[in-house]
Coordinates of C-alpha atoms in Angstrom, one line a residue:
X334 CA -8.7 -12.6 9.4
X335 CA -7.1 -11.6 6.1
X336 CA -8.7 -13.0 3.4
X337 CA -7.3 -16.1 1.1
X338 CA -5.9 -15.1 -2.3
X339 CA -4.2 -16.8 -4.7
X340 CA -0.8 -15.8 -5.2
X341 CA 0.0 -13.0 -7.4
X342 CA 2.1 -14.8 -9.8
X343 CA -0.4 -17.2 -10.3
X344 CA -3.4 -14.1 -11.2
X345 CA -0.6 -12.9 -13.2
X346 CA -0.8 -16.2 -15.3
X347 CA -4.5 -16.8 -15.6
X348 CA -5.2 -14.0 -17.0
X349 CA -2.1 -13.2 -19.6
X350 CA -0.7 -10.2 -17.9
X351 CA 2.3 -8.6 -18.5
X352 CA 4.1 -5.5 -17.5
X353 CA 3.3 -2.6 -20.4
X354 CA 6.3 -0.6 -21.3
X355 CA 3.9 1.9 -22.6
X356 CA 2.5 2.4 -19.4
X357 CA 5.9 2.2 -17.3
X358 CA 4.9 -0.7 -15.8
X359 CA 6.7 -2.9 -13.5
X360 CA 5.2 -5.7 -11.0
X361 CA 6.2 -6.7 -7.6
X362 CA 5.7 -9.9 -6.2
X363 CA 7.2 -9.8 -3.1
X364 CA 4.3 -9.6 -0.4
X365 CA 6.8 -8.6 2.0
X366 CA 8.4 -6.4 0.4
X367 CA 4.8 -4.6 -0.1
X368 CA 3.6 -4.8 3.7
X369 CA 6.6 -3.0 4.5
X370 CA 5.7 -0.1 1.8
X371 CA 2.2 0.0 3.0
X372 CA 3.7 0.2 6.7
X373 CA 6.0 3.7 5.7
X374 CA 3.0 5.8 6.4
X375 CA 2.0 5.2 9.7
X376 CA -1.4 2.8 10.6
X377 CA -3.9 2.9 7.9
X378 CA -6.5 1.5 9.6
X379 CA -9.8 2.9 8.4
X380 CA -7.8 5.9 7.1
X381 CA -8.9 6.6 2.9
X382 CA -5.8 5.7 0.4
X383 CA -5.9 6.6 -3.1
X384 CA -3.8 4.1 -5.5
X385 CA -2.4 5.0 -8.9
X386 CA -1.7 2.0 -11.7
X387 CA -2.5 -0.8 -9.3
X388 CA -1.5 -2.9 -12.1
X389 CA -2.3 -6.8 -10.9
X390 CA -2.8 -5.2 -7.0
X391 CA 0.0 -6.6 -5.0
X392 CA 0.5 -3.2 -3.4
X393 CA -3.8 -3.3 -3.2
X394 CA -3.3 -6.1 -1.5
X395 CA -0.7 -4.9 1.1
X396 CA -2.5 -1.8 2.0
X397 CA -6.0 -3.4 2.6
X398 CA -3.9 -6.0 5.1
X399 CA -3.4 -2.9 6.7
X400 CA -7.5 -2.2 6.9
X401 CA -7.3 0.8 4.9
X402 CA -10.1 1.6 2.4
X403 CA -8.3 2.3 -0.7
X404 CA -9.6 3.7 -4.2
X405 CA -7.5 2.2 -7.1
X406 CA -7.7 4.2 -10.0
X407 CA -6.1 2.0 -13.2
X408 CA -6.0 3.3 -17.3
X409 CA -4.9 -0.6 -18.2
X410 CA -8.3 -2.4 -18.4
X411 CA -6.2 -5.9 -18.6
X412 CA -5.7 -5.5 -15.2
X413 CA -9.5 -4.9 -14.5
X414 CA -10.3 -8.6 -13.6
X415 CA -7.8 -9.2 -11.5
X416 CA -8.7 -6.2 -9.4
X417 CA -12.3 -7.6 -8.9
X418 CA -10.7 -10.7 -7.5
X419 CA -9.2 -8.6 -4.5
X420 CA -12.5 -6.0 -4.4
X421 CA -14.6 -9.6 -4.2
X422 CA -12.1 -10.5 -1.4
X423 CA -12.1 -7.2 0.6
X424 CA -16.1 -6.4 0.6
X425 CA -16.5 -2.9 1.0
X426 CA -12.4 -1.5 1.4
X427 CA -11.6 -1.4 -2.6
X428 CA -12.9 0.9 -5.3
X429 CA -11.5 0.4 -8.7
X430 CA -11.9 3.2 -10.7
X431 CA -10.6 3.0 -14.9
X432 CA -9.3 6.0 -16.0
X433 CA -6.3 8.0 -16.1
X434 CA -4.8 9.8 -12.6
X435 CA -3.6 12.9 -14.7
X436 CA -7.2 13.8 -15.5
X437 CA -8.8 12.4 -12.3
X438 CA -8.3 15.3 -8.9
X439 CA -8.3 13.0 -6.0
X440 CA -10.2 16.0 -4.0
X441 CA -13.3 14.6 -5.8
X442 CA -12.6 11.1 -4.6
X443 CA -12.5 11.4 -1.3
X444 CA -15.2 13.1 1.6
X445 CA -12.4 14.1 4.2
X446 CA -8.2 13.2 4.6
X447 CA -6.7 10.2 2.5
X448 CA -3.2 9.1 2.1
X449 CA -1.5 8.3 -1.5
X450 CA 0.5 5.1 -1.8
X451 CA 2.0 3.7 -5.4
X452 CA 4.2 2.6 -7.4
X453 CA 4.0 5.2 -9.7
X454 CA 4.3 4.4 -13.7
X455 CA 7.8 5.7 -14.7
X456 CA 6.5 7.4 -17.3
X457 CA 3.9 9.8 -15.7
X458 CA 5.1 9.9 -11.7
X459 CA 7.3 13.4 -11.5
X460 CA 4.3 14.9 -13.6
X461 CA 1.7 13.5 -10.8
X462 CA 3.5 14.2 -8.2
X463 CA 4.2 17.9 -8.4
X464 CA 0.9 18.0 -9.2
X465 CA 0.0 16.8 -5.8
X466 CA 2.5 19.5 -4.1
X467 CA 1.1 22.7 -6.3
X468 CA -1.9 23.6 -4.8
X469 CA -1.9 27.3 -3.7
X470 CA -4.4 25.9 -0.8
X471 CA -2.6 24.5 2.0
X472 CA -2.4 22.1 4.1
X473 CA -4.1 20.0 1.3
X474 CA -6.6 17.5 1.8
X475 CA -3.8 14.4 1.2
X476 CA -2.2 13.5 4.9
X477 CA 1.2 11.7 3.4
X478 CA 2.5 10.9 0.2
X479 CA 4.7 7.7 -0.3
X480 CA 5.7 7.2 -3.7
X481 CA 8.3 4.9 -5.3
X482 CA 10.4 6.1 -8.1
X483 CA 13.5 5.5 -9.6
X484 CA 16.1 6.2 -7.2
X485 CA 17.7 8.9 -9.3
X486 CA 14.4 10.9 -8.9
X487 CA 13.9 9.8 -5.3
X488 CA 17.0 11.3 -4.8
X489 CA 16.3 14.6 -6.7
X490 CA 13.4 15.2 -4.2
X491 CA 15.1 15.4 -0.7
X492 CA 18.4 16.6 -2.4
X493 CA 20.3 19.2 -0.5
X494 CA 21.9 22.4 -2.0
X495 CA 25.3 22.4 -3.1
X496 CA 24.4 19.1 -5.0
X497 CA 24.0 17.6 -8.2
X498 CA 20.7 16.4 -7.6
X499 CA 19.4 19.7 -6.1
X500 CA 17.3 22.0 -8.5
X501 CA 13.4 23.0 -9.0
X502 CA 11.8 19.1 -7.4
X503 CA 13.8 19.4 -4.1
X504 CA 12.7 23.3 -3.8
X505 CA 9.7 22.4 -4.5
X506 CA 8.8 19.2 -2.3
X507 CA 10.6 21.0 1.0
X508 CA 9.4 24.4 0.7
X509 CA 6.4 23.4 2.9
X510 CA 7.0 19.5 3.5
X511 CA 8.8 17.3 4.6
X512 CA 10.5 14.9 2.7
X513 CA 12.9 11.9 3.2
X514 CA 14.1 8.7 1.2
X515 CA 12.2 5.8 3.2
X516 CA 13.7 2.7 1.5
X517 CA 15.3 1.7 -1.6
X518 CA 13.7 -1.0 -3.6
X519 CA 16.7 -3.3 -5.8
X520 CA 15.6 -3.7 -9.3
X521 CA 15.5 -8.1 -9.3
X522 CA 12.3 -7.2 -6.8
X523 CA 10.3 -6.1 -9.9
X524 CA 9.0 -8.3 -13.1
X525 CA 10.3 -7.3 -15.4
X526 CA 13.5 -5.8 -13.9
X527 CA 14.1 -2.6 -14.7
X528 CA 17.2 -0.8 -16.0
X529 CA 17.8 1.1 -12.8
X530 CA 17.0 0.8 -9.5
X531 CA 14.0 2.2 -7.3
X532 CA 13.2 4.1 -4.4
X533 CA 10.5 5.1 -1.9
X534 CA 9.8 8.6 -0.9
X535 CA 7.9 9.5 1.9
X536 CA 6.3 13.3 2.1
X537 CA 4.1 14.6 4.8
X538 CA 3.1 18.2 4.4
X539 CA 4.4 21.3 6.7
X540 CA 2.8 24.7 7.6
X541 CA 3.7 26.5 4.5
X542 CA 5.7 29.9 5.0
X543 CA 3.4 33.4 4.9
X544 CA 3.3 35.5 1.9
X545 CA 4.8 33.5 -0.4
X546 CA 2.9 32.6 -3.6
X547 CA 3.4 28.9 -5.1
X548 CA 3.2 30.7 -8.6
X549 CA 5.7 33.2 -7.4
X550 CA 8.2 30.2 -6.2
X551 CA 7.7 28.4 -9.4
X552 CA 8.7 31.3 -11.6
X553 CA 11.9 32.1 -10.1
X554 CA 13.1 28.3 -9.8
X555 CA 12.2 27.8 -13.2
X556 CA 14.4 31.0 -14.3
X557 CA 17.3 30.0 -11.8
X558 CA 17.2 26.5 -12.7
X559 CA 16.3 26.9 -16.3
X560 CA 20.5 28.4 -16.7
X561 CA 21.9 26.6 -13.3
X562 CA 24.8 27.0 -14.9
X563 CA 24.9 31.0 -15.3
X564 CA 24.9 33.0 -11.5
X565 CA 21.9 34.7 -10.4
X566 CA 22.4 38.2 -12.2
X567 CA 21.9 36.6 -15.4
X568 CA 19.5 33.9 -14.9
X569 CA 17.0 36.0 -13.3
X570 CA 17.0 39.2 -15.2
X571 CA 14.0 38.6 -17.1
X572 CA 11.7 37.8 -13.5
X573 CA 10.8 41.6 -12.9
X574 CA 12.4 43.0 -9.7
X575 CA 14.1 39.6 -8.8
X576 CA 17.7 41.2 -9.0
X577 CA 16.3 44.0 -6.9
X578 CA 14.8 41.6 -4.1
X579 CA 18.5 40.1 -4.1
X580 CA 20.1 42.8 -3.3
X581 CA 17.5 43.7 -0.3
X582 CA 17.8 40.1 0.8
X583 CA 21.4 40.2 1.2
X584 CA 22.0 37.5 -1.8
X585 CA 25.3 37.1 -3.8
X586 CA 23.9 37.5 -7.4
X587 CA 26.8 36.1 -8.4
X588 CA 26.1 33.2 -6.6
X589 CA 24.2 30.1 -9.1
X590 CA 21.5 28.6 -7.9
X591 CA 22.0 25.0 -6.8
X592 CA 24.1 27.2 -3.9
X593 CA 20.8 28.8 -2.5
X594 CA 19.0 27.2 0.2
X595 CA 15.1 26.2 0.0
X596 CA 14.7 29.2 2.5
X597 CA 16.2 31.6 0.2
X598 CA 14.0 30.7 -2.4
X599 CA 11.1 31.3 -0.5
X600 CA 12.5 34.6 0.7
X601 CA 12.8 35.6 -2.8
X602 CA 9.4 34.7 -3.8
X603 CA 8.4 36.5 -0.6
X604 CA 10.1 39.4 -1.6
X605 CA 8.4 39.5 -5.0
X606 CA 4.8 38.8 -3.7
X607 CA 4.9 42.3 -2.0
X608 CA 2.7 44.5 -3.7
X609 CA 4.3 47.8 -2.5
X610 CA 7.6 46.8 -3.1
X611 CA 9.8 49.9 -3.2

């Protein structure tokens, strides 16, 4: 039986809450709305979830429905009390845990596999999540990610080539994942609305390709991407023997590089890993 809360509106109210700008913080309401995020990943039952910026816990609430055990970890200690409202309702499923996610590695949280589910803070998501996709160890300890962000950067992560959208994020949430735009989220759904509107991204991870180094990848997106505008032969002149691994890979370097494909990237950094290359 789920347990009887008071609505969140009503928490909201008792204890003077409002959405911090400062924080990129933005409530939902909307319990269905938030069963149906906490349903993207799969069944959560006694699976670990870790939570970033909780805020009042409506998503909390959502994912323990789901009979997950979920650490919450929350930086605004205004939300603190109404947190212990929904821990006191769930005994034994919620750990809150005050601090900041971008000094906090969820590998010391958790004993085994856990999932991440939030509704990231504007202000800090990108920065969290390619955290979460940069380990050089792979398959990492998280199972699925699903995020929601605003739909612009949503959209930036599963962009294809050949697109506006596509650059560094897309290369480097597909490289050895899979990702795909689960649902969009309008913007009246939130309190206070916000100026654009959101979206959830769902990302499970893949077997990563052999001999390729996630340093190695990063450098030559950067370089590419960091002049998208100029072709190949000029962006990446100053990553040693990138021109040279073009050329043995078959690749226009006149070619820019929203045109190359997350494959070719990898076969690039691949190329470059070699220690004997000729």
């Amino acid at each position: 039986m789920t347990p009887s809360l008071p609505p969140l509106r009503e928490v909201i109210a008792r204890y003077g809450l409002s959405a911090s700008k400062a924080l990129g913080q933005n409530f939902l309401f909307d319990e269905q709305l938030l069963d149906r995020i906490a349903a993207i990943p799969g069944s959560l039952e006694g699976e670990q979830v870790m939570e970033v910026g909780p805020g009042p816990g409506g998503l909390t609430r959502a994912l323990l429905r789901t009979g997950a055990r979920v650490t919450a970890i929350e930086m605004d200690r205004r939300c603190l009390p109404a947190l212990a409202e929904v821990e006191a309702a769930f005994p034994g499923q919620l750990t809150v845990i005050e601090g900041d996610a971008m000094k906090i590695a969820p590998a010391t949280l958790f004993d085994g596999p856990y999932h991440i589910v939030a509704n990231l803070p504007y202000n800090v998501g990108t920065a969290l999540f390619t955290d979460w996709l940069s380990s050089e160890d792979w398959p990492p300890q998280w199972r699925s990610l699903t995020l929601m962000f605003q739909e612009e950067v949503a959209r930036r992560i599963v962009a294809a080539p050949n697109t506006s959208a596509y650059g560094r994020l897309p290369v480097l949430a597909q490289w050895r994942s899979r990702a795909r735009l689960a649902m969009k989220v309008h913007r009246s759904a939130f309190t206070p609305p916000p100026k654009v509107m959101s979206a959830v991204v769902h990302v499970v991870p893949d077997d990563a390709p052999e001999g390729v180094s996630m340093r190695m990848l990063e450098r030559v997106t950067e370089a590419a991407f960091g002049q998208r505008r100029k072709m190949l032969r000029q962006s990446l002149k100053g990553v040693p023997g990138a021109l040279e691994a073009l050329g043995r890979l078959g690749i226009d370097p006149q070619r820019r590089a929203e045109t190359l494909s997350v494959e070719e990237f990898v076969s690039v950094a691949r190329s470059l890993g070699q220690p004997d290359r000729p």
